[in-house]
Amino acid sequence: MKLCGFEVGLDRPLFLIAGPSVVESAQMALDTAGRLKEIADALDIPFIYKSSYDKANRPALGVFRGFGIDQGLRILEGVRRQIGVPILTDVHTENEVVQVASVVDVVQTPAFLAHQADFIRAVAQCGKPVNIKKGPFMAPGEMQQVIQRAREAAREASLPEDVFLACERGTSFGYNDLIADMRSLAVMRETACPVVFDVSHSAQLPGLQAGDANPRRFMPVLARAAVSAGVAGIYLETHPDPDRALCDGHIAWPLHRIKELLTTLKALDGLVKQNPWLEHSL
């Protein structure tokens, strides 16, 4: 698949989607995107900057959700223009799809909307690549139906069908926990889409307050495991000061430590992709 000017897939080098959970300020967005671009360029890792203009799926009252679609997209467009990086952001409703797609390079679906047929149809027909997140309530095999629905919608609009990414972000396991089953990555590859692993949200403990646990410590464990299992890309939320982040700081990897993590992931990716996929011969 061609994505933002580079090729992605199991036979191509790892690519990175990274940035703060939500747009906090124009200057912080520029500074963070600039630093991430420097690191990605130095490591020769294709990079897409991610941040949300609105975190509409936050149940807790008083949590910072962002500046909203108009101001948020203006800030993201400024990052795209000044830093020279492709941009990815979430879209939460069908009536926002066209406006978002007019600004960003990649549209992302929230995990909890994976089964919303009309919503998936709308994003599939937006004319941009779409990172489709698997819902935590879904088995990995169910992504076949979601991707098929997206492809049918794209075909209906006479648009390319090979513009979808399948993103794993863990599966609900009882209360307040997610399990990242590495077998899911192999199952989701059967969609014939490049598979992305969401390190940050796979580490979270849903429903718990940020201070109740430290899921951030599991992020490098999950990232190394996913890259070793074989993925096209990694999704990673990062922040200059995670403990002061306005949203999801507990699952944001510190920006000053991202280069060492990416160096390890790049080395693992190169080793894994030197050899054919063993499971294909079984």
mmCIF file of N, CA, C and O in Angstrom, residues 3-4 23 48-53 69 72-81 85-91 96-109 123 126-131:
data_model
loop_
_atom_site.group_PDB
_atom_site.id
_atom_site.type_symbol
_atom_site.label_atom_id
_atom_site.label_comp_id
_atom_site.label_asym_id
_atom_site.label_seq_id
_atom_site.Cartn_x
_atom_site.Cartn_y
_atom_site.Cartn_z
ATOM 1 N N LEU A 3 1.269 4.967 1.116
ATOM 2 C CA LEU A 3 0.710 5.790 2.184
ATOM 3 C C LEU A 3 1.570 7.032 2.358
ATOM 4 O O LEU A 3 2.741 6.936 2.726
ATOM 5 N N CYS A 4 1.009 8.195 2.057
ATOM 6 C CA CYS A 4 1.706 9.476 2.274
ATOM 7 C C CYS A 4 3.081 9.512 1.595
ATOM 8 O O CYS A 4 4.049 10.052 2.136
ATOM 9 N N VAL A 23 -4.545 17.906 20.689
ATOM 10 C CA VAL A 23 -3.902 19.198 20.438
ATOM 11 C C VAL A 23 -4.045 20.055 21.691
ATOM 12 O O VAL A 23 -5.166 20.365 22.120
ATOM 13 N N ILE A 48 4.238 9.744 10.384
ATOM 14 C CA ILE A 48 2.979 10.493 10.272
ATOM 15 C C ILE A 48 2.675 11.082 11.639
ATOM 16 O O ILE A 48 2.655 10.350 12.641
ATOM 17 N N TYR A 49 2.437 12.381 11.698
ATOM 18 C CA TYR A 49 2.136 13.037 12.968
ATOM 19 C C TYR A 49 0.664 12.851 13.311
ATOM 20 O O TYR A 49 -0.214 13.044 12.477
ATOM 21 N N LYS A 50 0.417 12.497 14.573
ATOM 22 C CA LYS A 50 -0.952 12.241 15.045
ATOM 23 C C LYS A 50 -1.306 13.147 16.214
ATOM 24 O O LYS A 50 -0.521 13.293 17.159
ATOM 25 N N SER A 51 -2.469 13.738 16.170
ATOM 26 C CA SER A 51 -3.046 14.406 17.334
ATOM 27 C C SER A 51 -4.532 14.609 17.052
ATOM 28 O O SER A 51 -4.940 14.725 15.891
ATOM 29 N N SER A 52 -5.339 14.649 18.104
ATOM 30 C CA SER A 52 -6.789 14.764 17.959
ATOM 31 C C SER A 52 -7.247 16.193 18.228
ATOM 32 O O SER A 52 -6.767 16.830 19.162
ATOM 33 N N TYR A 53 -8.190 16.661 17.424
ATOM 34 C CA TYR A 53 -8.777 17.972 17.681
ATOM 35 C C TYR A 53 -9.862 17.885 18.756
ATOM 36 O O TYR A 53 -10.241 18.876 19.368
ATOM 37 N N ILE A 69 -13.202 21.170 16.352
ATOM 38 C CA ILE A 69 -12.789 20.854 14.985
ATOM 39 C C ILE A 69 -12.175 22.047 14.251
ATOM 40 O O ILE A 69 -11.145 21.899 13.576
ATOM 41 N N GLY A 72 -8.803 23.167 16.098
ATOM 42 C CA GLY A 72 -7.903 22.025 16.077
ATOM 43 C C GLY A 72 -7.349 21.741 14.700
ATOM 44 O O GLY A 72 -6.150 21.495 14.529
ATOM 45 N N LEU A 73 -8.205 21.778 13.683
ATOM 46 C CA LEU A 73 -7.737 21.531 12.321
ATOM 47 C C LEU A 73 -6.820 22.651 11.823
ATOM 48 O O LEU A 73 -5.883 22.395 11.064
ATOM 49 N N ARG A 74 -7.077 23.879 12.251
ATOM 50 C CA ARG A 74 -6.173 24.980 11.866
ATOM 51 C C ARG A 74 -4.776 24.739 12.408
ATOM 52 O O ARG A 74 -3.775 24.967 11.707
ATOM 53 N N ILE A 75 -4.689 24.279 13.638
ATOM 54 C CA ILE A 75 -3.386 23.994 14.237
ATOM 55 C C ILE A 75 -2.708 22.830 13.513
ATOM 56 O O ILE A 75 -1.511 22.895 13.188
ATOM 57 N N LEU A 76 -3.458 21.782 13.225
ATOM 58 C CA LEU A 76 -2.887 20.628 12.527
ATOM 59 C C LEU A 76 -2.450 20.996 11.109
ATOM 60 O O LEU A 76 -1.402 20.526 10.628
ATOM 61 N N GLU A 77 -3.226 21.828 10.438
ATOM 62 C CA GLU A 77 -2.831 22.273 9.099
ATOM 63 C C GLU A 77 -1.548 23.082 9.168
ATOM 64 O O GLU A 77 -0.686 22.987 8.286
ATOM 65 N N GLY A 78 -1.375 23.870 10.243
ATOM 66 C CA GLY A 78 -0.141 24.618 10.429
ATOM 67 C C GLY A 78 1.053 23.707 10.632
ATOM 68 O O GLY A 78 2.140 23.974 10.112
ATOM 69 N N VAL A 79 0.859 22.633 11.374
ATOM 70 C CA VAL A 79 1.934 21.649 11.556
ATOM 71 C C VAL A 79 2.309 21.031 10.216
ATOM 72 O O VAL A 79 3.494 20.886 9.881
ATOM 73 N N ARG A 80 1.309 20.652 9.455
ATOM 74 C CA ARG A 80 1.547 20.035 8.138
ATOM 75 C C ARG A 80 2.343 20.968 7.234
ATOM 76 O O ARG A 80 3.288 20.548 6.558
ATOM 77 N N ARG A 81 1.965 22.247 7.238
ATOM 78 C CA ARG A 81 2.596 23.221 6.349
ATOM 79 C C ARG A 81 4.002 23.613 6.831
ATOM 80 O O ARG A 81 4.944 23.647 6.042
ATOM 81 N N VAL A 85 5.185 17.466 7.519
ATOM 82 C CA VAL A 85 4.895 16.062 7.816
ATOM 83 C C VAL A 85 3.430 15.770 7.491
ATOM 84 O O VAL A 85 2.573 16.644 7.604
ATOM 85 N N PRO A 86 3.126 14.542 7.098
ATOM 86 C CA PRO A 86 1.717 14.167 6.926
ATOM 87 C C PRO A 86 1.015 14.114 8.274
ATOM 88 O O PRO A 86 1.642 13.857 9.311
ATOM 89 N N ILE A 87 -0.294 14.335 8.270
ATOM 90 C CA ILE A 87 -1.077 14.458 9.490
ATOM 91 C C ILE A 87 -2.174 13.396 9.541
ATOM 92 O O ILE A 87 -2.841 13.122 8.541
ATOM 93 N N LEU A 88 -2.369 12.827 10.727
ATOM 94 C CA LEU A 88 -3.470 11.908 10.994
ATOM 95 C C LEU A 88 -4.252 12.437 12.183
ATOM 96 O O LEU A 88 -3.668 12.907 13.167
ATOM 97 N N THR A 89 -5.582 12.352 12.115
ATOM 98 C CA THR A 89 -6.424 12.688 13.255
ATOM 99 C C THR A 89 -7.672 11.836 13.236
ATOM 100 O O THR A 89 -8.055 11.276 12.205
ATOM 101 N N ASP A 90 -8.315 11.727 14.423
ATOM 102 C CA ASP A 90 -9.571 10.989 14.546
ATOM 103 C C ASP A 90 -10.726 11.826 14.024
ATOM 104 O O ASP A 90 -10.702 13.057 14.105
ATOM 105 N N VAL A 91 -11.744 11.144 13.549
ATOM 106 C CA VAL A 91 -13.014 11.805 13.248
ATOM 107 C C VAL A 91 -14.099 11.015 13.972
ATOM 108 O O VAL A 91 -14.073 9.781 13.978
ATOM 109 N N GLU A 96 -18.551 15.292 10.224
ATOM 110 C CA GLU A 96 -17.241 15.941 10.303
ATOM 111 C C GLU A 96 -16.254 15.387 9.286
ATOM 112 O O GLU A 96 -15.169 15.937 9.101
ATOM 113 N N VAL A 97 -16.617 14.292 8.622
ATOM 114 C CA VAL A 97 -15.664 13.570 7.777
ATOM 115 C C VAL A 97 -15.123 14.447 6.647
ATOM 116 O O VAL A 97 -13.913 14.504 6.413
ATOM 117 N N VAL A 98 -15.988 15.130 5.933
ATOM 118 C CA VAL A 98 -15.550 15.918 4.770
ATOM 119 C C VAL A 98 -14.604 17.029 5.199
ATOM 120 O O VAL A 98 -13.562 17.259 4.568
ATOM 121 N N GLN A 99 -14.944 17.733 6.266
ATOM 122 C CA GLN A 99 -14.089 18.831 6.730
ATOM 123 C C GLN A 99 -12.711 18.314 7.165
ATOM 124 O O GLN A 99 -11.682 18.902 6.833
ATOM 125 N N VAL A 100 -12.703 17.211 7.892
ATOM 126 C CA VAL A 100 -11.428 16.640 8.346
ATOM 127 C C VAL A 100 -10.590 16.178 7.160
ATOM 128 O O VAL A 100 -9.391 16.456 7.072
ATOM 129 N N ALA A 101 -11.208 15.472 6.220
ATOM 130 C CA ALA A 101 -10.479 14.937 5.068
ATOM 131 C C ALA A 101 -9.915 16.036 4.178
ATOM 132 O O ALA A 101 -8.955 15.803 3.438
ATOM 133 N N SER A 102 -10.474 17.235 4.254
ATOM 134 C CA SER A 102 -9.963 18.337 3.441
ATOM 135 C C SER A 102 -8.645 18.885 3.986
ATOM 136 O O SER A 102 -7.955 19.633 3.292
ATOM 137 N N VAL A 103 -8.284 18.499 5.211
ATOM 138 C CA VAL A 103 -7.083 19.046 5.856
ATOM 139 C C VAL A 103 -5.997 17.987 6.054
ATOM 140 O O VAL A 103 -4.822 18.232 5.789
ATOM 141 N N VAL A 104 -6.380 16.800 6.538
ATOM 142 C CA VAL A 104 -5.388 15.819 6.954
ATOM 143 C C VAL A 104 -5.041 14.855 5.817
ATOM 144 O O VAL A 104 -5.719 14.797 4.788
ATOM 145 N N ASP A 105 -3.989 14.078 6.045
ATOM 146 C CA ASP A 105 -3.534 13.103 5.055
ATOM 147 C C ASP A 105 -4.097 11.714 5.307
ATOM 148 O O ASP A 105 -4.245 10.919 4.377
ATOM 149 N N VAL A 106 -4.370 11.405 6.576
ATOM 150 C CA VAL A 106 -4.929 10.109 6.959
ATOM 151 C C VAL A 106 -6.026 10.345 7.981
ATOM 152 O O VAL A 106 -5.836 11.095 8.945
ATOM 153 N N VAL A 107 -7.173 9.707 7.775
ATOM 154 C CA VAL A 107 -8.290 9.776 8.721
ATOM 155 C C VAL A 107 -8.252 8.528 9.597
ATOM 156 O O VAL A 107 -7.937 7.435 9.121
ATOM 157 N N GLN A 108 -8.566 8.696 10.860
ATOM 158 C CA GLN A 108 -8.587 7.558 11.783
ATOM 159 C C GLN A 108 -9.968 7.409 12.408
ATOM 160 O O GLN A 108 -10.602 8.393 12.774
ATOM 161 N N THR A 109 -10.421 6.162 12.530
ATOM 162 C CA THR A 109 -11.708 5.896 13.164
ATOM 163 C C THR A 109 -11.485 5.527 14.631
ATOM 164 O O THR A 109 -10.595 4.741 14.942
ATOM 165 N N VAL A 123 -16.333 7.368 6.130
ATOM 166 C CA VAL A 123 -14.879 7.576 6.115
ATOM 167 C C VAL A 123 -14.239 6.875 4.922
ATOM 168 O O VAL A 123 -13.254 7.365 4.349
ATOM 169 N N CYS A 126 -14.177 9.140 1.879
ATOM 170 C CA CYS A 126 -13.665 10.504 2.064
ATOM 171 C C CYS A 126 -12.525 10.841 1.110
ATOM 172 O O CYS A 126 -12.118 11.999 1.017
ATOM 173 N N GLY A 127 -11.977 9.829 0.421
ATOM 174 C CA GLY A 127 -10.908 10.090 -0.521
ATOM 175 C C GLY A 127 -9.518 10.114 0.088
ATOM 176 O O GLY A 127 -8.547 10.464 -0.590
ATOM 177 N N LYS A 128 -9.400 9.754 1.358
ATOM 178 C CA LYS A 128 -8.103 9.699 2.032
ATOM 179 C C LYS A 128 -7.887 8.305 2.615
ATOM 180 O O LYS A 128 -8.858 7.572 2.876
ATOM 181 N N PRO A 129 -6.633 7.905 2.837
ATOM 182 C CA PRO A 129 -6.395 6.642 3.549
ATOM 183 C C PRO A 129 -7.044 6.679 4.927
ATOM 184 O O PRO A 129 -7.169 7.745 5.547
ATOM 185 N N VAL A 130 -7.446 5.509 5.415
ATOM 186 C CA VAL A 130 -8.152 5.425 6.694
ATOM 187 C C VAL A 130 -7.493 4.364 7.579
ATOM 188 O O VAL A 130 -7.314 3.217 7.147
ATOM 189 N N ASN A 131 -7.130 4.764 8.791
ATOM 190 C CA ASN A 131 -6.652 3.823 9.796
ATOM 191 C C ASN A 131 -7.856 3.380 10.618
ATOM 192 O O ASN A 131 -8.393 4.159 11.416
#
